Coordinates of C-alpha atoms in Angstrom, one line a residue:
Chain A
M1 CA -20.6 -4.1 -8.6
A2 CA -17.2 -2.8 -8.9
I3 CA -15.4 -4.0 -12.2
K4 CA -12.3 -6.1 -11.4
D5 CA -9.5 -5.4 -13.5
R6 CA -6.1 -4.9 -14.0
L7 CA -4.4 -2.1 -15.4
S8 CA -1.4 0.3 -15.7
G9 CA -1.5 3.6 -13.8
N10 CA -1.9 5.7 -17.0
E11 CA -4.7 3.5 -18.4
A12 CA -6.5 4.0 -15.1
V13 CA -6.2 7.5 -15.3
A14 CA -7.1 7.5 -19.0
I15 CA -10.6 5.3 -18.1
A16 CA -11.5 7.7 -15.3
M17 CA -11.1 10.6 -17.8
R18 CA -13.1 8.6 -20.4
Q19 CA -15.7 8.1 -17.8
I20 CA -15.8 11.9 -16.7
N21 CA -15.9 12.8 -20.6
P22 CA -14.8 16.3 -20.1
D23 CA -15.6 19.5 -22.4
V24 CA -11.7 20.0 -23.4
M25 CA -8.6 18.5 -23.3
G26 CA -5.4 20.4 -24.3
A27 CA -2.2 17.9 -23.9
F28 CA 1.0 17.2 -25.5
P29 CA 2.9 14.6 -25.1
I30 CA 5.6 13.6 -22.6
T31 CA 7.0 10.7 -21.0
P32 CA 5.9 9.0 -18.9
S33 CA 2.6 10.7 -19.0
T34 CA 2.0 10.2 -23.0
E35 CA -0.3 7.1 -22.5
I36 CA -2.8 9.3 -21.0
P37 CA -3.3 11.7 -24.1
Q38 CA -2.7 8.8 -26.4
Y39 CA -5.2 6.3 -24.8
F40 CA -7.6 9.3 -24.6
S41 CA -7.4 10.0 -28.1
S42 CA -8.3 7.0 -29.1
Y43 CA -11.4 7.5 -27.2
V44 CA -12.0 10.5 -29.1
A45 CA -11.6 8.9 -32.6
N46 CA -14.0 6.1 -31.5
G47 CA -16.5 8.4 -30.2
E48 CA -16.5 7.2 -26.5
V49 CA -16.4 10.6 -25.8
D50 CA -17.2 13.9 -26.9
T51 CA -14.2 15.8 -25.6
E52 CA -12.6 18.4 -27.9
F53 CA -9.1 17.2 -28.1
V54 CA -6.6 20.3 -29.1
A55 CA -3.7 18.6 -30.2
V56 CA -1.1 21.5 -29.1
E57 CA 2.4 22.7 -30.4
S58 CA 3.6 23.1 -26.6
E59 CA 2.8 22.5 -22.8
H60 CA 2.6 25.9 -22.6
S61 CA -0.3 26.1 -25.0
A62 CA -2.0 23.0 -23.4
M63 CA -2.4 24.8 -20.6
S64 CA -3.3 27.8 -22.2
T65 CA -6.2 25.8 -23.8
C66 CA -7.2 24.5 -20.5
I67 CA -7.3 28.0 -19.2
G68 CA -9.1 29.5 -22.2
A69 CA -11.5 26.5 -22.0
Q70 CA -12.4 26.5 -18.4
A71 CA -12.7 30.4 -18.4
A72 CA -15.6 30.1 -21.3
G73 CA -17.2 27.5 -18.8
A74 CA -15.9 24.2 -19.9
R75 CA -14.5 21.6 -18.1
A76 CA -10.8 21.0 -19.2
V77 CA -8.2 18.4 -18.4
T78 CA -4.5 17.9 -19.1
A79 CA -1.6 15.5 -18.6
T80 CA 1.8 15.7 -18.3
S81 CA 5.1 15.2 -16.6
S82 CA 8.6 17.0 -15.7
C83 CA 9.9 19.8 -18.0
G84 CA 6.6 19.5 -19.7
M85 CA 5.0 20.8 -16.4
A86 CA 7.8 23.3 -16.4
L87 CA 6.7 24.7 -19.8
M88 CA 3.6 25.5 -18.1
W89 CA 4.9 27.0 -15.1
E90 CA 3.5 30.9 -15.6
L91 CA 0.3 29.4 -16.5
L92 CA -0.2 27.2 -13.6
Y93 CA -0.6 30.6 -11.4
V94 CA -2.5 31.9 -14.0
A95 CA -4.8 28.9 -13.9
A96 CA -4.9 29.0 -9.9
S97 CA -5.2 32.7 -9.7
D98 CA -8.3 33.2 -12.2
R99 CA -9.8 30.4 -9.7
L100 CA -10.2 27.8 -12.9
P101 CA -10.6 24.4 -11.4
I102 CA -8.4 22.2 -14.3
T103 CA -7.8 18.6 -13.7
M104 CA -4.0 17.6 -14.4
A105 CA -2.9 14.2 -14.2
L106 CA 0.6 14.9 -13.0
V107 CA 3.1 11.6 -13.6
N108 CA 5.7 12.6 -11.4
R109 CA 9.2 12.4 -13.3
A110 CA 12.6 14.0 -12.4
L111 CA 13.4 17.7 -14.0
T112 CA 16.2 17.8 -16.3
G113 CA 20.1 18.3 -15.4
P114 CA 21.3 15.7 -16.2
I115 CA 18.3 14.7 -18.6
N116 CA 16.2 11.6 -16.8
I117 CA 12.8 10.1 -17.5
N118 CA 12.5 8.5 -14.5
N119 CA 10.7 9.2 -11.1
D120 CA 10.8 11.6 -8.3
H121 CA 8.9 14.5 -7.1
S122 CA 11.0 17.3 -8.4
D123 CA 8.3 18.5 -10.9
S124 CA 5.2 18.8 -8.9
M125 CA 7.2 20.1 -5.7
G126 CA 8.8 22.8 -7.3
A127 CA 5.0 23.9 -8.3
R128 CA 3.6 23.6 -4.4
D129 CA 3.4 27.7 -4.3
T130 CA 1.4 27.8 -7.5
G131 CA -1.8 27.6 -5.8
W132 CA -3.0 24.3 -7.2
I133 CA -4.3 21.7 -4.9
Q134 CA -1.8 18.6 -4.9
L135 CA -3.4 15.0 -4.2
Y136 CA -0.7 12.2 -4.4
S137 CA -1.4 8.5 -5.4
E138 CA 0.6 5.3 -3.7
N139 CA -1.0 2.8 -6.4
N140 CA -3.1 2.5 -9.7
Q141 CA -6.0 2.3 -7.8
E142 CA -5.2 5.6 -5.8
A143 CA -4.6 7.7 -9.0
Y144 CA -8.1 6.5 -10.4
D145 CA -9.8 7.1 -7.3
N146 CA -7.8 10.8 -6.6
F147 CA -8.8 11.5 -10.6
L148 CA -12.2 11.2 -9.7
M149 CA -12.3 13.1 -6.6
A150 CA -10.7 16.1 -8.1
M151 CA -13.3 17.7 -10.0
P152 CA -15.5 17.5 -7.4
I153 CA -13.2 19.2 -5.0
G154 CA -11.7 21.8 -7.4
E155 CA -15.4 22.9 -8.8
H156 CA -16.8 23.0 -5.2
P157 CA -18.0 26.6 -5.1
A158 CA -16.3 27.6 -2.0
V159 CA -13.0 26.2 -3.5
Q160 CA -12.5 27.0 -7.3
L161 CA -9.0 26.1 -7.6
P162 CA -7.3 23.8 -10.0
V163 CA -6.1 20.2 -8.7
M164 CA -3.1 18.0 -10.0
V165 CA -3.3 14.1 -9.1
C166 CA 0.1 13.2 -9.2
Q167 CA 1.5 9.4 -9.4
D168 CA 5.1 8.0 -9.8
G169 CA 6.3 8.0 -13.1
F170 CA 6.8 4.2 -14.6
I171 CA 6.7 2.9 -10.7
T172 CA 2.8 3.2 -11.0
S173 CA 2.2 4.7 -14.7
H174 CA 3.7 2.0 -16.4
A175 CA 2.9 -1.2 -13.9
V176 CA 0.2 -3.1 -14.3
E177 CA -1.8 -4.1 -10.9
N178 CA -5.1 -5.4 -9.8
M179 CA -7.6 -2.8 -9.5
E180 CA -11.1 -1.9 -9.2
L181 CA -13.2 0.4 -11.8
L182 CA -16.5 2.0 -10.9
E183 CA -19.1 1.8 -13.5
D184 CA -19.3 4.4 -15.7
E185 CA -22.7 6.0 -14.8
K186 CA -21.8 5.9 -11.2
V187 CA -18.6 7.9 -12.2
K188 CA -20.8 10.4 -14.1
K189 CA -23.3 10.6 -11.1
F190 CA -20.3 10.9 -8.5
V191 CA -18.3 13.4 -10.5
G192 CA -21.4 15.5 -11.7
E193 CA -22.0 18.2 -14.4
Y194 CA -19.7 21.5 -13.9
Q195 CA -21.9 24.3 -13.1
P196 CA -20.0 27.5 -12.5
E197 CA -21.5 30.5 -11.4
N198 CA -19.5 32.7 -13.6
Y199 CA -18.0 32.4 -17.2
L200 CA -17.6 34.1 -20.2
L201 CA -19.8 32.3 -22.3
K202 CA -22.9 32.8 -20.1
K203 CA -25.2 34.7 -21.9
D204 CA -26.3 37.7 -19.8
G205 CA -23.3 37.7 -17.7
T206 CA -20.6 40.3 -18.0
L207 CA -17.2 39.1 -17.0
A208 CA -13.6 39.8 -17.1
I209 CA -11.1 37.2 -16.6
G210 CA -7.5 37.7 -15.7
P211 CA -7.2 41.7 -16.0
Y212 CA -4.3 43.5 -14.4
G213 CA -4.5 43.4 -10.7
I214 CA -3.1 46.7 -9.3
S215 CA -1.4 46.8 -5.8
A216 CA -4.3 48.2 -4.3
Y217 CA -6.1 44.8 -5.4
Y218 CA -3.5 42.2 -6.1
M219 CA -3.0 41.6 -2.2
D220 CA -6.6 40.9 -2.0
F221 CA -6.7 38.4 -4.7
K222 CA -4.3 36.6 -3.1
M223 CA -6.1 36.8 0.2
Q224 CA -9.3 35.3 -1.7
Q225 CA -6.9 32.5 -2.9
V226 CA -5.6 31.6 0.5
E227 CA -9.2 31.6 1.9
A228 CA -10.1 29.0 -1.4
M229 CA -7.3 26.5 -0.1
K230 CA -8.5 27.0 3.4
Q231 CA -12.0 26.0 2.2
A232 CA -10.4 23.2 0.3
K233 CA -9.7 21.3 3.5
P234 CA -13.3 20.4 4.8
V235 CA -14.5 20.1 1.1
I236 CA -11.4 17.3 0.3
L237 CA -12.7 15.3 3.5
E238 CA -16.5 15.7 2.4
V239 CA -15.4 14.4 -1.0
A240 CA -13.6 11.5 0.5
K241 CA -16.6 10.7 2.6
R242 CA -18.9 10.6 -0.5
F243 CA -16.5 8.6 -2.3
E244 CA -16.1 6.2 0.4
E245 CA -19.9 5.5 0.5
L246 CA -19.7 4.8 -3.0
T247 CA -16.6 2.5 -3.0
G248 CA -16.0 1.6 0.3
R249 CA -12.4 3.0 0.0
S250 CA -11.2 5.4 2.4
Y251 CA -9.5 8.5 2.0
G252 CA -8.1 11.5 4.1
F253 CA -5.2 14.2 4.0
F254 CA -3.3 11.3 4.9
E255 CA -3.1 7.4 5.9
E256 CA -1.9 6.4 9.1
Y257 CA -0.6 3.0 8.9
E258 CA 0.4 1.2 12.1
M259 CA 0.4 4.2 14.2
A260 CA -1.6 3.9 17.0
D261 CA 1.6 2.9 19.6
A262 CA 4.1 3.7 17.1
E263 CA 7.6 5.2 18.6
A264 CA 9.0 5.7 15.3
A265 CA 7.4 6.8 12.2
L266 CA 7.7 8.1 8.6
V267 CA 6.1 10.7 6.7
I268 CA 6.2 9.8 2.7
I269 CA 4.5 10.3 -0.6
G270 CA 3.3 8.4 -3.3
S271 CA 4.5 5.0 -4.3
S272 CA 7.5 4.0 -2.0
A273 CA 4.8 4.2 0.9
G274 CA 3.9 0.7 -0.1
T275 CA 7.2 -0.4 0.0
A276 CA 7.6 1.3 3.6
K277 CA 4.5 -0.5 4.9
A278 CA 6.2 -4.1 3.9
A279 CA 9.1 -2.8 5.9
V280 CA 6.8 -1.8 8.5
D281 CA 4.8 -5.3 8.4
Q282 CA 8.2 -6.9 8.5
M283 CA 9.2 -5.1 11.7
R284 CA 5.8 -5.2 13.5
K285 CA 6.4 -9.1 13.6
E286 CA 9.7 -8.6 15.2
G287 CA 7.9 -6.5 17.9
K288 CA 9.3 -3.2 16.8
K289 CA 6.7 -0.3 17.0
V290 CA 6.9 1.3 13.6
G291 CA 4.3 3.1 12.0
L292 CA 4.1 5.4 8.8
I293 CA 2.0 8.2 7.5
K294 CA 1.4 8.7 3.7
L295 CA 0.7 11.9 2.4
R296 CA -2.2 12.3 -0.1
V297 CA -2.8 16.2 0.1
F298 CA 0.3 17.8 0.2
R299 CA -1.6 21.2 -1.1
P300 CA -3.2 22.4 1.0
F301 CA -0.9 21.2 3.7
P302 CA -2.7 19.5 6.8
M303 CA -0.7 21.0 9.2
E304 CA -2.5 20.8 12.4
E305 CA -3.8 17.3 11.8
L306 CA -0.5 16.0 10.6
A307 CA 1.0 17.6 14.1
A308 CA -1.7 15.6 16.1
A309 CA -1.0 12.6 14.4
L310 CA 2.7 12.5 15.0
S311 CA 2.3 14.0 18.7
K312 CA 3.0 10.6 20.4
V313 CA 5.7 9.4 18.4
G314 CA 9.2 9.9 19.9
V315 CA 11.4 10.1 16.3
V316 CA 10.1 10.7 12.6
A317 CA 11.8 10.6 9.5
V318 CA 10.5 12.9 6.9
M319 CA 11.1 11.1 3.5
D320 CA 11.3 13.5 0.3
K321 CA 11.4 12.4 -3.4
A322 CA 12.6 16.0 -4.3
E323 CA 16.4 17.7 -3.7
G324 CA 15.5 21.6 -2.7
F325 CA 19.3 22.5 -2.6
S326 CA 18.3 24.7 0.4
N327 CA 20.9 23.0 2.5
A328 CA 18.1 22.5 5.2
G329 CA 16.2 19.7 3.9
G330 CA 13.5 18.8 1.5
P331 CA 10.1 20.7 0.7
L332 CA 8.1 18.0 2.7
F333 CA 10.5 18.4 5.6
A334 CA 10.3 22.0 5.9
D335 CA 6.2 21.9 6.2
V336 CA 6.4 18.7 8.6
R337 CA 8.8 19.9 11.0
S338 CA 7.5 23.2 10.8
A339 CA 3.9 21.3 11.8
L340 CA 5.7 19.8 14.5
Y341 CA 7.3 23.1 16.1
D342 CA 3.8 24.1 17.9
L343 CA 3.7 20.6 19.7
E344 CA 4.5 20.4 23.4
N345 CA 6.6 17.4 23.1
R346 CA 7.4 17.4 19.4
P347 CA 9.0 13.9 18.2
K348 CA 12.8 14.3 17.1
A349 CA 12.7 14.8 13.0
I350 CA 15.3 14.1 10.5
N351 CA 14.9 14.3 6.8
Y352 CA 15.8 11.8 4.3
V353 CA 16.3 12.6 0.7
Y354 CA 16.0 9.7 -1.6
G355 CA 14.9 7.9 -4.5
L356 CA 16.0 11.1 -7.4
G357 CA 15.6 10.3 -11.1
G358 CA 14.5 6.8 -10.2
R359 CA 16.8 5.8 -7.9
D360 CA 14.9 2.6 -5.9
I361 CA 14.5 2.4 -2.9
K362 CA 13.8 -1.2 -1.3
T363 CA 12.3 -2.4 1.8
T364 CA 15.6 -3.2 3.6
D365 CA 16.6 0.4 3.4
F366 CA 13.4 1.4 5.4
E367 CA 14.3 -1.0 8.1
A368 CA 17.7 0.9 8.2
I369 CA 16.0 3.9 8.3
Y370 CA 13.5 2.6 11.2
E371 CA 16.8 1.0 13.0
E372 CA 18.6 4.5 12.6
L373 CA 15.3 6.2 14.1
F374 CA 15.5 3.9 16.9
R375 CA 19.2 4.5 17.5
I376 CA 18.3 8.5 17.6
L377 CA 15.5 7.6 20.3
K378 CA 18.1 5.6 22.4
A379 CA 20.7 8.1 22.2
G380 CA 18.7 10.8 22.5
V381 CA 20.6 13.1 20.2
T382 CA 19.2 13.7 16.6
G383 CA 22.3 14.2 14.8
P384 CA 22.6 15.4 11.3
V385 CA 19.1 16.4 10.2
Y386 CA 19.5 16.9 6.4
R387 CA 20.3 13.2 5.0
H388 CA 20.3 11.5 1.6
I389 CA 19.7 7.8 1.2
G390 CA 20.4 5.3 -1.6
Q391 CA 23.5 7.6 -3.2
R392 CA 26.8 5.7 -4.2
E393 CA 28.9 7.4 -1.6
E394 CA 28.1 8.6 2.0
Chain B
M1 CA 0.8 -12.9 1.8
S2 CA 4.1 -12.3 1.0
D3 CA 5.4 -15.8 1.9
K4 CA 3.2 -17.1 -0.8
M5 CA 4.4 -14.4 -3.4
V6 CA 6.4 -15.4 -6.3
E7 CA 8.7 -12.9 -7.7
I8 CA 10.1 -13.3 -11.3
R9 CA 12.7 -11.4 -13.5
W10 CA 12.9 -11.0 -16.9
H11 CA 16.1 -10.4 -19.1
G12 CA 15.7 -9.4 -22.7
R13 CA 16.9 -7.2 -25.3
G14 CA 15.0 -3.9 -26.5
G15 CA 12.4 -5.1 -29.2
Q16 CA 12.3 -9.0 -28.1
G17 CA 8.9 -8.6 -26.1
A18 CA 10.3 -9.5 -22.7
K19 CA 8.0 -6.8 -21.4
T20 CA 5.3 -8.0 -23.5
A21 CA 5.8 -11.3 -22.1
C22 CA 5.7 -9.9 -18.6
L23 CA 2.6 -8.0 -19.1
L24 CA 1.3 -11.4 -20.5
L25 CA 1.7 -13.0 -17.7
A26 CA 0.5 -10.8 -15.3
D27 CA -2.8 -10.8 -17.6
V28 CA -3.2 -14.7 -17.1
A29 CA -2.1 -14.7 -13.3
F30 CA -5.0 -11.8 -13.1
S31 CA -7.4 -14.1 -14.8
S32 CA -6.7 -16.6 -12.5
G33 CA -7.6 -14.7 -9.5
K34 CA -4.4 -13.6 -8.1
H35 CA -2.8 -10.2 -7.2
V36 CA -0.3 -9.5 -9.8
Q37 CA 2.4 -6.5 -10.6
G38 CA 3.8 -6.5 -14.2
F39 CA 6.5 -3.6 -14.9
P40 CA 9.6 -2.9 -16.8
E41 CA 12.4 -0.9 -15.5
Y42 CA 13.2 1.6 -18.1
G43 CA 16.5 2.7 -19.1
P44 CA 17.9 3.9 -22.2
E45 CA 15.5 2.5 -24.7
R46 CA 16.9 1.2 -27.8
M47 CA 16.2 -1.8 -29.7
G48 CA 19.1 -4.4 -28.4
A49 CA 19.9 -2.8 -25.5
P50 CA 19.7 -5.0 -22.3
I51 CA 16.2 -4.8 -20.6
T52 CA 14.7 -5.8 -17.7
A53 CA 10.9 -6.5 -16.6
Y54 CA 9.3 -8.0 -13.5
N55 CA 6.3 -9.9 -12.0
R56 CA 4.8 -10.5 -8.6
I57 CA 2.0 -12.5 -8.0
S58 CA 0.3 -13.5 -4.7
E59 CA -2.9 -14.1 -3.3
G60 CA -3.4 -10.8 -1.3
R61 CA -2.2 -7.4 -3.0
C62 CA 1.5 -6.2 -2.6
T63 CA 2.3 -3.1 -1.8
I64 CA 6.1 -3.0 -2.7
H65 CA 6.9 -0.8 -5.7
S66 CA 10.6 -1.6 -5.6
N67 CA 12.7 -3.7 -8.5
I68 CA 13.1 -7.3 -7.7
Y69 CA 16.6 -8.1 -6.4
E70 CA 16.1 -11.8 -4.9
P71 CA 13.6 -13.5 -7.5
D72 CA 12.0 -16.9 -7.2
Y73 CA 12.5 -17.2 -11.1
V74 CA 14.5 -15.6 -13.6
V75 CA 14.0 -15.7 -17.5
V76 CA 16.1 -15.0 -20.3
V77 CA 14.7 -14.5 -23.5
D78 CA 18.0 -13.9 -25.2
E79 CA 20.9 -16.4 -24.7
T80 CA 23.6 -13.6 -25.3
L81 CA 23.0 -11.9 -22.5
L82 CA 24.5 -14.7 -20.2
T83 CA 27.9 -13.3 -21.1
A84 CA 27.0 -9.7 -20.8
V85 CA 24.5 -9.4 -17.8
D86 CA 24.6 -11.4 -14.3
V87 CA 21.0 -12.9 -15.0
T88 CA 21.3 -15.0 -11.5
S89 CA 22.4 -12.3 -9.2
G90 CA 20.0 -12.7 -6.0
L91 CA 18.6 -15.8 -7.4
K92 CA 16.9 -17.9 -4.9
P93 CA 18.5 -21.2 -4.9
E94 CA 15.4 -23.2 -4.5
G95 CA 14.4 -21.1 -7.8
A96 CA 15.2 -21.4 -11.4
V97 CA 16.1 -20.0 -14.0
I98 CA 14.9 -20.5 -17.6
I99 CA 16.8 -19.2 -20.7
N100 CA 15.8 -19.5 -24.0
S101 CA 18.2 -21.8 -25.9
D102 CA 18.9 -25.1 -28.1
K103 CA 21.6 -25.5 -25.7
S104 CA 21.0 -28.4 -22.9
P105 CA 20.8 -26.9 -19.0
E106 CA 24.2 -28.5 -18.4
E107 CA 26.0 -26.8 -21.7
L108 CA 24.6 -23.3 -20.0
K109 CA 25.3 -24.4 -16.7
P110 CA 29.1 -22.5 -16.9
F111 CA 27.7 -19.4 -17.6
L112 CA 25.4 -18.8 -14.6
A113 CA 28.2 -17.7 -12.1
G114 CA 28.1 -21.0 -9.9
Y115 CA 24.2 -20.9 -9.8
P116 CA 23.2 -23.8 -7.7
G117 CA 19.6 -24.2 -8.4
K118 CA 17.6 -25.4 -11.5
V119 CA 18.3 -24.4 -14.9
A120 CA 15.9 -24.7 -17.6
T121 CA 16.4 -24.3 -21.2
I122 CA 13.7 -23.8 -24.1
D123 CA 14.0 -23.2 -27.8
A124 CA 11.3 -20.9 -27.8
G125 CA 13.1 -19.3 -31.2
R126 CA 12.7 -22.5 -32.7
I127 CA 9.2 -23.3 -31.3
S128 CA 8.1 -19.8 -32.7
E129 CA 9.3 -20.3 -36.2
E130 CA 7.7 -23.7 -36.2
F131 CA 4.2 -22.8 -35.5
L132 CA 4.2 -18.9 -36.0
G133 CA 6.4 -18.8 -38.8
K134 CA 8.9 -16.1 -37.3
N135 CA 11.3 -15.5 -34.0
I136 CA 8.8 -14.3 -31.7
P137 CA 10.2 -16.3 -28.7
N138 CA 7.5 -14.8 -25.6
T139 CA 4.6 -16.6 -25.8
P140 CA 6.6 -20.1 -26.1
M141 CA 9.1 -18.6 -23.1
L142 CA 5.6 -17.5 -21.0
A143 CA 4.7 -21.4 -21.3
A144 CA 7.8 -22.8 -20.2
V145 CA 7.7 -20.3 -17.2
V146 CA 4.2 -21.3 -16.3
K147 CA 5.3 -24.9 -16.8
V148 CA 8.7 -24.7 -14.9
S149 CA 7.3 -22.4 -11.8
G150 CA 4.2 -23.6 -11.4
V151 CA 2.8 -20.3 -10.4
I152 CA -0.4 -20.9 -12.4
G153 CA -2.3 -24.4 -13.3
E154 CA -1.1 -25.6 -16.9
E155 CA -4.7 -26.5 -17.7
Q156 CA -6.0 -23.0 -16.5
F157 CA -3.3 -21.1 -18.4
L158 CA -3.5 -22.7 -21.5
A159 CA -7.5 -21.9 -21.4
D160 CA -6.9 -18.4 -20.4
M161 CA -4.3 -18.1 -23.3
E162 CA -6.7 -19.4 -25.9
Q163 CA -9.4 -17.0 -24.6
S164 CA -6.8 -14.0 -24.9
F165 CA -5.7 -15.0 -28.4
R166 CA -9.4 -15.5 -29.7
H167 CA -9.8 -12.1 -28.6
K168 CA -6.8 -10.5 -29.8
F169 CA -7.0 -11.9 -33.1
A170 CA -10.7 -12.2 -33.8
D171 CA -9.7 -11.1 -37.3
K172 CA -7.3 -13.6 -38.2
P173 CA -8.6 -16.9 -36.2
Q174 CA -6.2 -19.2 -38.4
V175 CA -3.4 -17.6 -35.9
V176 CA -4.9 -18.7 -32.7
E177 CA -4.4 -22.9 -33.1
G178 CA -0.5 -21.9 -33.9
N179 CA 0.0 -19.8 -30.8
L180 CA -1.8 -22.6 -28.8
Q181 CA 0.1 -25.4 -30.5
A182 CA 3.6 -23.5 -29.7
L183 CA 2.5 -23.2 -26.0
K184 CA 1.8 -27.0 -25.8
K185 CA 4.8 -27.5 -27.8
S186 CA 7.1 -25.2 -25.2
M187 CA 5.5 -27.1 -22.0
E188 CA 6.3 -30.6 -23.6
E189 CA 9.5 -29.4 -24.6
V190 CA 11.3 -27.4 -21.6
K191 CA 14.3 -29.4 -20.5
V192 CA 15.2 -28.7 -16.7
G193 CA 18.5 -30.0 -15.5
S194 CA 19.6 -29.9 -12.0

């Protein structure tokens, strides 16, 4: 029997960590993820876990701690946000290229300039090329569920990559919602023990981790990472299937909402997908054929699957909660539009950058976006592709 | 689902417990079997600055993750906000605004930008001082909100709160009775104008 509770997103992830009981946590507090190590340190103090909690002096050291621990053969976790993850930057690449399946709870927050503590995806989108698997969550339940699935994915022998489990700062991290927890023993059984084939503390093994990669080898290391990211796709689906058998909750690369006969669709990530679903429900009542795709897995990017899911729609708006300053659209748009290129009859596609630094987006905003998509469909003219919504002036 | 959803917006000042009251309401609504959301809106956090918190309470899960612009009820934990914040903005006329004040609804009506709906007042500060010995208005405010909104049955609410107080104050059971008295007093005393 699942345990019904009402928890904030941060509490939910901290509980997932307690249930997993990892070997090491290296963390430094930063809003809005601070509560995760805070709750977790109380579990440590109360003896509810036997994790070695390393209270470091910076996020650079937090990730370094995780890298050292994971390389030694331990299971390591961390939690961070925004500038905290930015300070981990060079180590994110080290963790991925050393093939260390560290798990990070990332509570998405805008990057500074001007300083802001609220939600957007600029932190994780900036880290899209670091070689980490990225899972995104719509609500507290998904933040919890994704965290439980992260280790079975990342630690799989064919994958061995670090995983960041993202949720929206404040919007879910500080919001109390109904959710269901699994019993501790079920979590432990599902996640299992970390059993790496090779690690530094292995008694009879000789191993070097992180040596210099000269030109004669560097590219081949990168190709192995490419292959691991490719292998992650079937593993993500296998783990989701096993999770569904346990909980009844179904996960894939993305969720299709009212897509069967949709003419106009959104592609969106995170908590605002829930708000958009309410707009879809409202417009469906009015007989308008609208739907949405909520992307859960951004890295690896499910290019073929997403193209197939969008192959029947006439027009799509890709929603980016991060500004890339490319002058050509946000990071999600670049990947989604690229995925559509190979379709015979590809839909028209526009991009909206929204929600920067916590700017709220409402159901009525989504309704207006769908109306704009229908105008494009009717006129047969895409118009500007790179757009913004929610700012004070057009 | 959304037809039955109740949306509440709390206005307070940093440090007064509006966020705590919002999360408490989510707790008690959860205990009565509802789907809940309770979330604060974070701005520049400092003691005394105006803050906002929100509740959605419904039979089924609500997926919306935006702030609330057209609430059914507005709760004002600090009367001085009436001249600083447009507290009734978007408030549904068939709803109500509930204000922590020793004044009558009629006296406060002129400060509510012509809001045509119900105005309720409760002297939560005084009740809190009387029963708890200090000015922590959030539990009496919560009781007034439950009374005026009917979002949870009163009996159920009192039973859940008693359980929650007994848990929270396990090491000082003497304060449980005072808290319960404060809730009951608040439900009796809340004045609803037209």
